[in-house]
């Protein structure tokens, strides 16, 4: 989102240099309005609403005999002289996946957690391995953990998870990721023939502020990242650049 504002600033400056003063003034006014709209929380709220509000925060899950909880990784953080740690936006996902696992077993059903995520940041260890360590510390037995270590994007999360899920053949599939990430994730997983029940690991709200706030700017940027990912999917489909849609997985 900041890049959009920067481009608008450059365009306004360029218009003034070309003596297109009315166009430059219009762009400058739009830039100021957009900047304060984002920073105050109004624009961020409008962007976030279609991404996370259609999904229930705590959906009712009808556990089947065999279940898999898909946990989408959200990056890792480097801590000096320590093993890699789950990054920002990840602890809510980890906690929610562990909670769901406990609820599934309390219902007397079989459940496994599939963590999907490779080393997309070049930190030297797959995200799924890092998250697997965290889940074991939350009491998840290693025998019930499945790690997908190759994917470098949400698209590949879906692509590479399908092969693992075909071997597992669960009767019910649940997907845990950030609320803002659910819509795009469901779109990508649907392309590869999966229709998991979505569960938000975290939920974000902008702050109403009279002056621009960095939290609101960050949320607007995160939302725009999701919209661009959704747009890219449809553009690539139209251009024939996506892999062919996969048949429906039997879950």
Short mmCIF file of N, CA and C in Angstrom, two decimals, residues 3 17 20 35 53 61 86 133 136 141 151-152 155-156 167 180 183 187-188 198 202 204 218 233:
data_model
loop_
_atom_site.label_atom_id
_atom_site.label_comp_id
_atom_site.label_asym_id
_atom_site.label_seq_id
_atom_site.Cartn_x
_atom_site.Cartn_y
_atom_site.Cartn_z
N UNK A 3 3.66 1.53 -1.42
CA UNK A 3 4.17 1.69 -2.78
C UNK A 3 3.15 2.40 -3.67
N UNK A 17 5.61 18.99 -12.98
CA UNK A 17 6.77 19.29 -13.82
C UNK A 17 6.35 19.50 -15.27
N UNK A 20 0.93 20.22 -15.88
CA UNK A 20 -0.44 19.74 -15.81
C UNK A 20 -0.93 19.94 -14.37
N UNK A 35 -4.14 8.62 2.17
CA UNK A 35 -3.19 8.43 3.27
C UNK A 35 -3.89 8.52 4.63
N UNK A 53 -14.40 -11.37 7.45
CA UNK A 53 -15.70 -11.37 8.12
C UNK A 53 -16.67 -12.45 7.64
N UNK A 61 -17.45 -27.66 14.31
CA UNK A 61 -16.81 -28.68 13.48
C UNK A 61 -17.40 -30.04 13.82
N UNK A 86 8.88 -19.51 15.18
CA UNK A 86 7.75 -19.09 14.35
C UNK A 86 7.66 -17.56 14.35
N UNK A 133 8.23 -28.32 15.79
CA UNK A 133 8.83 -28.26 17.13
C UNK A 133 7.90 -27.56 18.11
N UNK A 136 4.97 -29.80 19.05
CA UNK A 136 5.35 -30.85 20.01
C UNK A 136 5.42 -30.30 21.43
N UNK A 141 1.75 -35.21 19.74
CA UNK A 141 2.74 -36.28 19.53
C UNK A 141 3.30 -36.27 18.11
N UNK A 151 7.12 -26.31 -0.10
CA UNK A 151 6.36 -25.18 -0.65
C UNK A 151 6.98 -23.83 -0.29
N UNK A 152 6.94 -22.90 -1.26
CA UNK A 152 7.48 -21.57 -1.09
C UNK A 152 6.41 -20.48 -1.16
N UNK A 155 0.23 -20.96 -2.93
CA UNK A 155 -0.11 -21.81 -4.08
C UNK A 155 0.55 -23.18 -3.94
N UNK A 156 1.83 -23.20 -3.60
CA UNK A 156 2.53 -24.47 -3.44
C UNK A 156 2.10 -25.19 -2.16
N UNK A 167 -2.64 -39.64 0.25
CA UNK A 167 -2.16 -40.82 0.96
C UNK A 167 -2.87 -41.01 2.29
N UNK A 180 -7.31 -13.08 7.65
CA UNK A 180 -7.13 -12.28 6.44
C UNK A 180 -6.64 -13.12 5.27
N UNK A 183 -9.53 -16.37 2.57
CA UNK A 183 -10.20 -16.33 1.26
C UNK A 183 -9.26 -16.78 0.14
N UNK A 187 -9.32 -20.38 -2.13
CA UNK A 187 -9.31 -20.32 -3.59
C UNK A 187 -8.24 -21.23 -4.17
N UNK A 188 -7.03 -21.15 -3.62
CA UNK A 188 -5.92 -21.95 -4.13
C UNK A 188 -6.13 -23.44 -3.85
N UNK A 198 -12.71 -23.81 6.86
CA UNK A 198 -11.77 -22.76 7.28
C UNK A 198 -11.92 -22.38 8.75
N UNK A 202 -6.04 -16.25 13.74
CA UNK A 202 -6.01 -14.90 14.32
C UNK A 202 -6.96 -14.02 13.54
N UNK A 204 -7.83 -9.76 12.92
CA UNK A 204 -7.26 -8.42 13.12
C UNK A 204 -8.31 -7.34 12.90
N UNK A 218 -0.16 -1.09 8.07
CA UNK A 218 0.30 -2.47 7.92
C UNK A 218 -0.86 -3.39 7.54
N UNK A 233 -4.41 -14.98 -9.45
CA UNK A 233 -4.97 -16.31 -9.74
C UNK A 233 -5.87 -16.26 -10.97
#
